């Protein structure tokens, strides 16, 4: 069964304290891994898509990496405005649908 | 990318009533989806809205409870029927940018329903 697991569930950082979020997946034939950011009361905002092991993408203080079993979202020198829930998702079956992990709630304190 | 507008953004509903949520995309898209996000939970796919045919529902979701329309390539509606407090959730419309079933999935801001 296709599955996506994120850890930790919640992460509290001080401003400037770098860390990583994990997304492990079990799917037959990966057709991409997606990272989203979701602020309270808002819809998910697309961040990255990764398609093959070894691929990396960066956006400001965020860098996403992908292996054959998991993806990491590295946050370098975070700021309070990076506080949000970060979701990862993978497509399942051929219909282009996404299955989402439970998310990591990130809180960055000044 | 695709810009997705949903309305209403929030509503408070009485038990037993039905509410229709509208979703408008700023460009023609092949695939549109409806997700539910219950309080403190992640996103669960309700159904795929197919243009010109019936929606395809995921396990645990049925057409009588969540009828969906997709009259054209830019618009869809989701109705939550005969609501109960357990239906209190955020309902999210999403669309895949461009054509085909690959590429990024974009989301609307969501419709937060509270059922009393």
mmCIF file of C-alpha atoms in Angstrom:
data_model
loop_
_atom_site.group_PDB
_atom_site.id
_atom_site.type_symbol
_atom_site.label_atom_id
_atom_site.label_comp_id
_atom_site.label_asym_id
_atom_site.label_seq_id
_atom_site.Cartn_x
_atom_site.Cartn_y
_atom_site.Cartn_z
ATOM 1 C CA UNK A 1 0.000 0.000 0.000
ATOM 2 C CA UNK A 2 1.294 3.436 -0.930
ATOM 3 C CA UNK A 3 2.219 5.419 2.137
ATOM 4 C CA UNK A 4 3.832 8.723 3.105
ATOM 5 C CA UNK A 5 5.199 9.350 6.607
ATOM 6 C CA UNK A 6 6.594 12.636 7.854
ATOM 7 C CA UNK A 7 8.712 13.292 10.909
ATOM 8 C CA UNK A 8 8.842 14.931 13.277
ATOM 9 C CA UNK A 9 5.196 15.880 13.757
ATOM 10 C CA UNK A 10 6.258 19.191 15.265
ATOM 11 C CA UNK A 11 9.553 21.033 15.341
ATOM 12 C CA UNK A 12 10.434 24.114 17.361
ATOM 13 C CA UNK A 13 13.524 26.057 16.372
ATOM 14 C CA UNK A 14 15.180 29.242 17.406
ATOM 15 C CA UNK A 15 15.732 31.776 14.679
ATOM 16 C CA UNK A 16 18.920 30.867 12.855
ATOM 17 C CA UNK A 17 18.917 27.241 14.060
ATOM 18 C CA UNK A 18 19.115 25.017 10.984
ATOM 19 C CA UNK A 19 17.370 21.648 10.841
ATOM 20 C CA UNK A 20 15.751 19.096 8.536
ATOM 21 C CA UNK A 21 12.305 17.620 8.034
ATOM 22 C CA UNK A 22 11.896 14.057 6.816
ATOM 23 C CA UNK A 23 9.426 12.491 4.409
ATOM 24 C CA UNK A 24 9.639 8.746 3.834
ATOM 25 C CA UNK A 25 7.509 7.054 1.228
ATOM 26 C CA UNK A 26 6.464 3.644 0.032
ATOM 27 C CA UNK A 27 5.131 3.731 -3.504
ATOM 28 C CA UNK A 28 5.505 1.483 -6.479
ATOM 29 C CA UNK A 29 7.249 3.507 -9.137
ATOM 30 C CA UNK A 30 7.848 7.018 -7.883
ATOM 31 C CA UNK A 31 6.431 9.641 -10.244
ATOM 32 C CA UNK A 32 7.571 12.647 -8.291
ATOM 33 C CA UNK A 33 7.601 13.891 -4.720
ATOM 34 C CA UNK A 34 5.993 17.217 -3.875
ATOM 35 C CA UNK A 35 6.621 19.589 -0.986
ATOM 36 C CA UNK A 36 4.041 22.137 0.110
ATOM 37 C CA UNK A 37 3.858 24.814 2.756
ATOM 38 C CA UNK A 38 0.551 25.458 4.503
ATOM 39 C CA UNK A 39 -0.147 28.470 6.674
ATOM 40 C CA UNK A 40 -3.048 28.335 9.146
ATOM 41 C CA UNK A 41 -6.388 28.875 7.438
ATOM 42 C CA UNK A 42 -4.891 28.733 3.949
ATOM 43 C CA UNK A 43 -4.544 26.198 1.182
ATOM 44 C CA UNK A 44 -1.219 24.451 0.588
ATOM 45 C CA UNK A 45 1.347 26.457 -1.358
ATOM 46 C CA UNK A 46 3.515 24.535 -3.795
ATOM 47 C CA UNK A 47 7.253 24.570 -3.037
ATOM 48 C CA UNK A 48 9.124 21.848 -4.943
ATOM 49 C CA UNK A 49 8.829 18.767 -7.086
ATOM 50 C CA UNK A 50 11.593 16.153 -7.113
ATOM 51 C CA UNK A 51 11.581 13.333 -9.639
ATOM 52 C CA UNK A 52 14.723 11.262 -9.219
ATOM 53 C CA UNK A 53 17.105 10.146 -6.485
ATOM 54 C CA UNK A 54 19.931 12.610 -6.040
ATOM 55 C CA UNK A 55 17.917 15.573 -7.232
ATOM 56 C CA UNK A 56 18.036 18.751 -5.164
ATOM 57 C CA UNK A 57 16.070 21.998 -5.376
ATOM 58 C CA UNK A 58 16.454 25.225 -3.461
ATOM 59 C CA UNK A 59 14.284 28.197 -2.682
ATOM 60 C CA UNK A 60 15.544 30.872 -0.325
ATOM 61 C CA UNK A 61 16.323 29.119 2.983
ATOM 62 C CA UNK A 62 14.810 25.793 1.889
ATOM 63 C CA UNK A 63 16.508 22.922 0.110
ATOM 64 C CA UNK A 64 14.764 19.690 -0.791
ATOM 65 C CA UNK A 65 16.623 16.479 -1.508
ATOM 66 C CA UNK A 66 15.473 13.039 -2.629
ATOM 67 C CA UNK A 67 16.742 9.490 -2.166
ATOM 68 C CA UNK A 68 15.120 6.230 -3.210
ATOM 69 C CA UNK A 69 13.233 5.975 0.066
ATOM 70 C CA UNK A 70 12.895 9.453 1.501
ATOM 71 C CA UNK A 71 13.108 13.174 1.013
ATOM 72 C CA UNK A 72 14.494 15.843 3.280
ATOM 73 C CA UNK A 73 13.549 19.473 3.519
ATOM 74 C CA UNK A 74 16.524 21.324 4.936
ATOM 75 C CA UNK A 75 15.919 24.704 6.494
ATOM 76 C CA UNK A 76 18.995 26.892 6.829
ATOM 77 C CA UNK A 77 19.017 29.780 9.311
ATOM 78 C CA UNK A 78 15.221 29.867 9.573
ATOM 79 C CA UNK A 79 13.257 33.003 10.338
ATOM 80 C CA UNK A 80 9.926 33.336 12.168
ATOM 81 C CA UNK A 81 8.151 33.765 8.826
ATOM 82 C CA UNK A 82 9.157 30.206 7.943
ATOM 83 C CA UNK A 83 6.741 28.984 10.612
ATOM 84 C CA UNK A 84 4.111 26.827 8.897
ATOM 85 C CA UNK A 85 3.110 23.230 8.346
ATOM 86 C CA UNK A 86 5.177 21.511 5.673
ATOM 87 C CA UNK A 87 3.520 18.715 3.741
ATOM 88 C CA UNK A 88 4.991 16.200 1.378
ATOM 89 C CA UNK A 89 2.991 14.177 -1.121
ATOM 90 C CA UNK A 90 3.471 11.554 -3.813
ATOM 91 C CA UNK A 91 1.271 10.533 -6.739
ATOM 92 C CA UNK A 92 -0.420 7.163 -6.574
ATOM 93 C CA UNK A 93 -1.861 5.048 -9.361
ATOM 94 C CA UNK A 94 -1.983 6.547 -12.839
ATOM 95 C CA UNK A 95 -4.610 9.158 -12.156
ATOM 96 C CA UNK A 96 -2.329 11.952 -11.032
ATOM 97 C CA UNK A 97 -3.782 11.988 -7.523
ATOM 98 C CA UNK A 98 -1.597 12.815 -4.528
ATOM 99 C CA UNK A 99 -1.365 11.094 -1.181
ATOM 100 C CA UNK A 100 -0.206 13.417 1.568
ATOM 101 C CA UNK A 101 1.826 12.866 4.697
ATOM 102 C CA UNK A 102 0.589 14.132 8.041
ATOM 103 C CA UNK A 103 2.825 17.165 7.877
ATOM 104 C CA UNK A 104 5.454 18.718 10.108
ATOM 105 C CA UNK A 105 4.409 21.799 12.022
ATOM 106 C CA UNK A 106 7.411 24.100 12.172
ATOM 107 C CA UNK A 107 7.618 26.927 14.677
ATOM 108 C CA UNK A 108 10.541 29.364 14.566
ATOM 109 C CA UNK A 109 10.927 31.652 17.539
ATOM 110 C CA UNK A 110 12.828 34.955 17.394
ATOM 111 C CA UNK B 1 0.881 27.756 -12.459
ATOM 112 C CA UNK B 2 -2.856 27.948 -11.869
ATOM 113 C CA UNK B 3 -4.756 30.411 -9.693
ATOM 114 C CA UNK B 4 -7.716 28.810 -7.990
ATOM 115 C CA UNK B 5 -10.599 30.691 -6.377
ATOM 116 C CA UNK B 6 -13.043 29.081 -4.015
ATOM 117 C CA UNK B 7 -16.231 30.329 -2.462
ATOM 118 C CA UNK B 8 -17.486 30.529 0.113
ATOM 119 C CA UNK B 9 -14.269 30.884 2.080
ATOM 120 C CA UNK B 10 -16.121 29.923 5.238
ATOM 121 C CA UNK B 11 -19.628 29.195 6.393
ATOM 122 C CA UNK B 12 -21.540 28.058 9.427
ATOM 123 C CA UNK B 13 -24.246 25.558 8.572
ATOM 124 C CA UNK B 14 -27.060 23.832 10.367
ATOM 125 C CA UNK B 15 -27.251 20.089 10.706
ATOM 126 C CA UNK B 16 -29.214 18.463 7.904
ATOM 127 C CA UNK B 17 -28.654 21.215 5.340
ATOM 128 C CA UNK B 18 -26.507 21.099 2.220
ATOM 129 C CA UNK B 19 -23.899 23.534 0.948
ATOM 130 C CA UNK B 20 -22.315 23.900 -2.463
ATOM 131 C CA UNK B 21 -18.719 25.057 -2.808
ATOM 132 C CA UNK B 22 -17.596 26.605 -6.065
ATOM 133 C CA UNK B 23 -14.124 26.378 -7.556
ATOM 134 C CA UNK B 24 -12.883 28.504 -10.449
ATOM 135 C CA UNK B 25 -9.498 28.065 -12.144
ATOM 136 C CA UNK B 26 -7.921 30.862 -14.164
ATOM 137 C CA UNK B 27 -6.929 28.527 -16.997
ATOM 138 C CA UNK B 28 -8.190 25.355 -18.601
ATOM 139 C CA UNK B 29 -7.017 22.280 -16.723
ATOM 140 C CA UNK B 30 -7.543 18.618 -17.380
ATOM 141 C CA UNK B 31 -7.646 17.409 -13.813
ATOM 142 C CA UNK B 32 -9.438 18.888 -10.818
ATOM 143 C CA UNK B 33 -9.630 17.319 -7.389
ATOM 144 C CA UNK B 34 -11.497 17.886 -4.148
ATOM 145 C CA UNK B 35 -9.750 17.279 -0.824
ATOM 146 C CA UNK B 36 -10.948 17.411 2.748
ATOM 147 C CA UNK B 37 -8.815 18.510 5.675
ATOM 148 C CA UNK B 38 -10.317 17.752 9.045
ATOM 149 C CA UNK B 39 -9.145 19.747 12.065
ATOM 150 C CA UNK B 40 -5.512 19.016 12.830
ATOM 151 C CA UNK B 41 -5.290 16.463 10.038
ATOM 152 C CA UNK B 42 -3.647 16.242 6.656
ATOM 153 C CA UNK B 43 -5.397 16.241 3.305
ATOM 154 C CA UNK B 44 -7.622 13.388 2.191
ATOM 155 C CA UNK B 45 -8.765 13.091 -1.395
ATOM 156 C CA UNK B 46 -12.538 13.000 -1.804
ATOM 157 C CA UNK B 47 -12.835 12.657 -5.566
ATOM 158 C CA UNK B 48 -11.512 13.533 -8.980
ATOM 159 C CA UNK B 49 -13.808 15.879 -10.883
ATOM 160 C CA UNK B 50 -13.962 14.694 -14.483
ATOM 161 C CA UNK B 51 -15.083 17.046 -17.203
ATOM 162 C CA UNK B 52 -18.080 15.670 -19.060
ATOM 163 C CA UNK B 53 -18.518 12.570 -16.923
ATOM 164 C CA UNK B 54 -19.220 11.511 -13.362
ATOM 165 C CA UNK B 55 -16.666 12.190 -10.673
ATOM 166 C CA UNK B 56 -14.449 9.363 -9.461
ATOM 167 C CA UNK B 57 -14.729 8.900 -5.697
ATOM 168 C CA UNK B 58 -12.148 7.568 -3.287
ATOM 169 C CA UNK B 59 -12.876 4.838 -0.822
ATOM 170 C CA UNK B 60 -15.117 6.109 1.956
ATOM 171 C CA UNK B 61 -16.716 8.877 -0.100
ATOM 172 C CA UNK B 62 -19.968 8.530 -2.071
ATOM 173 C CA UNK B 63 -21.767 10.581 -4.656
ATOM 174 C CA UNK B 64 -24.952 10.936 -2.617
ATOM 175 C CA UNK B 65 -23.028 12.670 0.149
ATOM 176 C CA UNK B 66 -20.594 14.657 -2.011
ATOM 177 C CA UNK B 67 -22.097 15.289 -5.434
ATOM 178 C CA UNK B 68 -19.647 16.989 -7.782
ATOM 179 C CA UNK B 69 -20.150 18.844 -11.024
ATOM 180 C CA UNK B 70 -17.542 19.723 -13.659
ATOM 181 C CA UNK B 71 -19.324 21.507 -16.494
ATOM 182 C CA UNK B 72 -16.173 22.762 -18.211
ATOM 183 C CA UNK B 73 -12.374 22.847 -17.975
ATOM 184 C CA UNK B 74 -12.200 25.770 -15.535
ATOM 185 C CA UNK B 75 -15.025 25.203 -13.040
ATOM 186 C CA UNK B 76 -16.245 22.627 -10.540
ATOM 187 C CA UNK B 77 -18.590 22.438 -7.589
ATOM 188 C CA UNK B 78 -18.687 20.189 -4.545
ATOM 189 C CA UNK B 79 -21.871 19.824 -2.522
ATOM 190 C CA UNK B 80 -21.755 18.568 1.035
ATOM 191 C CA UNK B 81 -25.188 17.044 1.571
ATOM 192 C CA UNK B 82 -27.229 16.462 4.697
ATOM 193 C CA UNK B 83 -24.446 17.838 6.862
ATOM 194 C CA UNK B 84 -23.580 16.676 10.347
ATOM 195 C CA UNK B 85 -20.994 18.077 12.782
ATOM 196 C CA UNK B 86 -18.541 15.414 11.527
ATOM 197 C CA UNK B 87 -18.497 17.238 8.185
ATOM 198 C CA UNK B 88 -16.888 20.282 9.791
ATOM 199 C CA UNK B 89 -13.676 20.571 7.788
ATOM 200 C CA UNK B 90 -11.772 22.595 5.302
ATOM 201 C CA UNK B 91 -12.658 21.584 1.748
ATOM 202 C CA UNK B 92 -9.969 22.269 -0.813
ATOM 203 C CA UNK B 93 -10.213 22.416 -4.555
ATOM 204 C CA UNK B 94 -7.085 21.639 -6.523
ATOM 205 C CA UNK B 95 -6.018 21.515 -10.124
ATOM 206 C CA UNK B 96 -3.042 20.226 -11.983
ATOM 207 C CA UNK B 97 -1.324 22.929 -13.947
ATOM 208 C CA UNK B 98 -1.524 22.424 -17.676
ATOM 209 C CA UNK B 99 -2.622 19.231 -19.348
ATOM 210 C CA UNK B 100 -2.071 15.601 -18.488
ATOM 211 C CA UNK B 101 -1.630 13.941 -15.109
ATOM 212 C CA UNK B 102 1.872 15.042 -14.199
ATOM 213 C CA UNK B 103 3.178 18.285 -12.824
ATOM 214 C CA UNK B 104 2.402 20.383 -9.821
ATOM 215 C CA UNK B 105 -0.949 20.384 -8.078
ATOM 216 C CA UNK B 106 -2.197 23.821 -7.079
ATOM 217 C CA UNK B 107 -4.743 24.535 -4.377
ATOM 218 C CA UNK B 108 -7.401 27.077 -3.620
ATOM 219 C CA UNK B 109 -7.544 28.811 -0.269
ATOM 220 C CA UNK B 110 -10.116 26.349 1.004
ATOM 221 C CA UNK B 111 -13.667 26.556 2.287
ATOM 222 C CA UNK B 112 -13.946 26.189 6.042
ATOM 223 C CA UNK B 113 -17.288 24.676 7.005
ATOM 224 C CA UNK B 114 -18.574 24.515 10.552
ATOM 225 C CA UNK B 115 -21.687 22.417 11.102
ATOM 226 C CA UNK B 116 -23.695 23.051 14.248
#
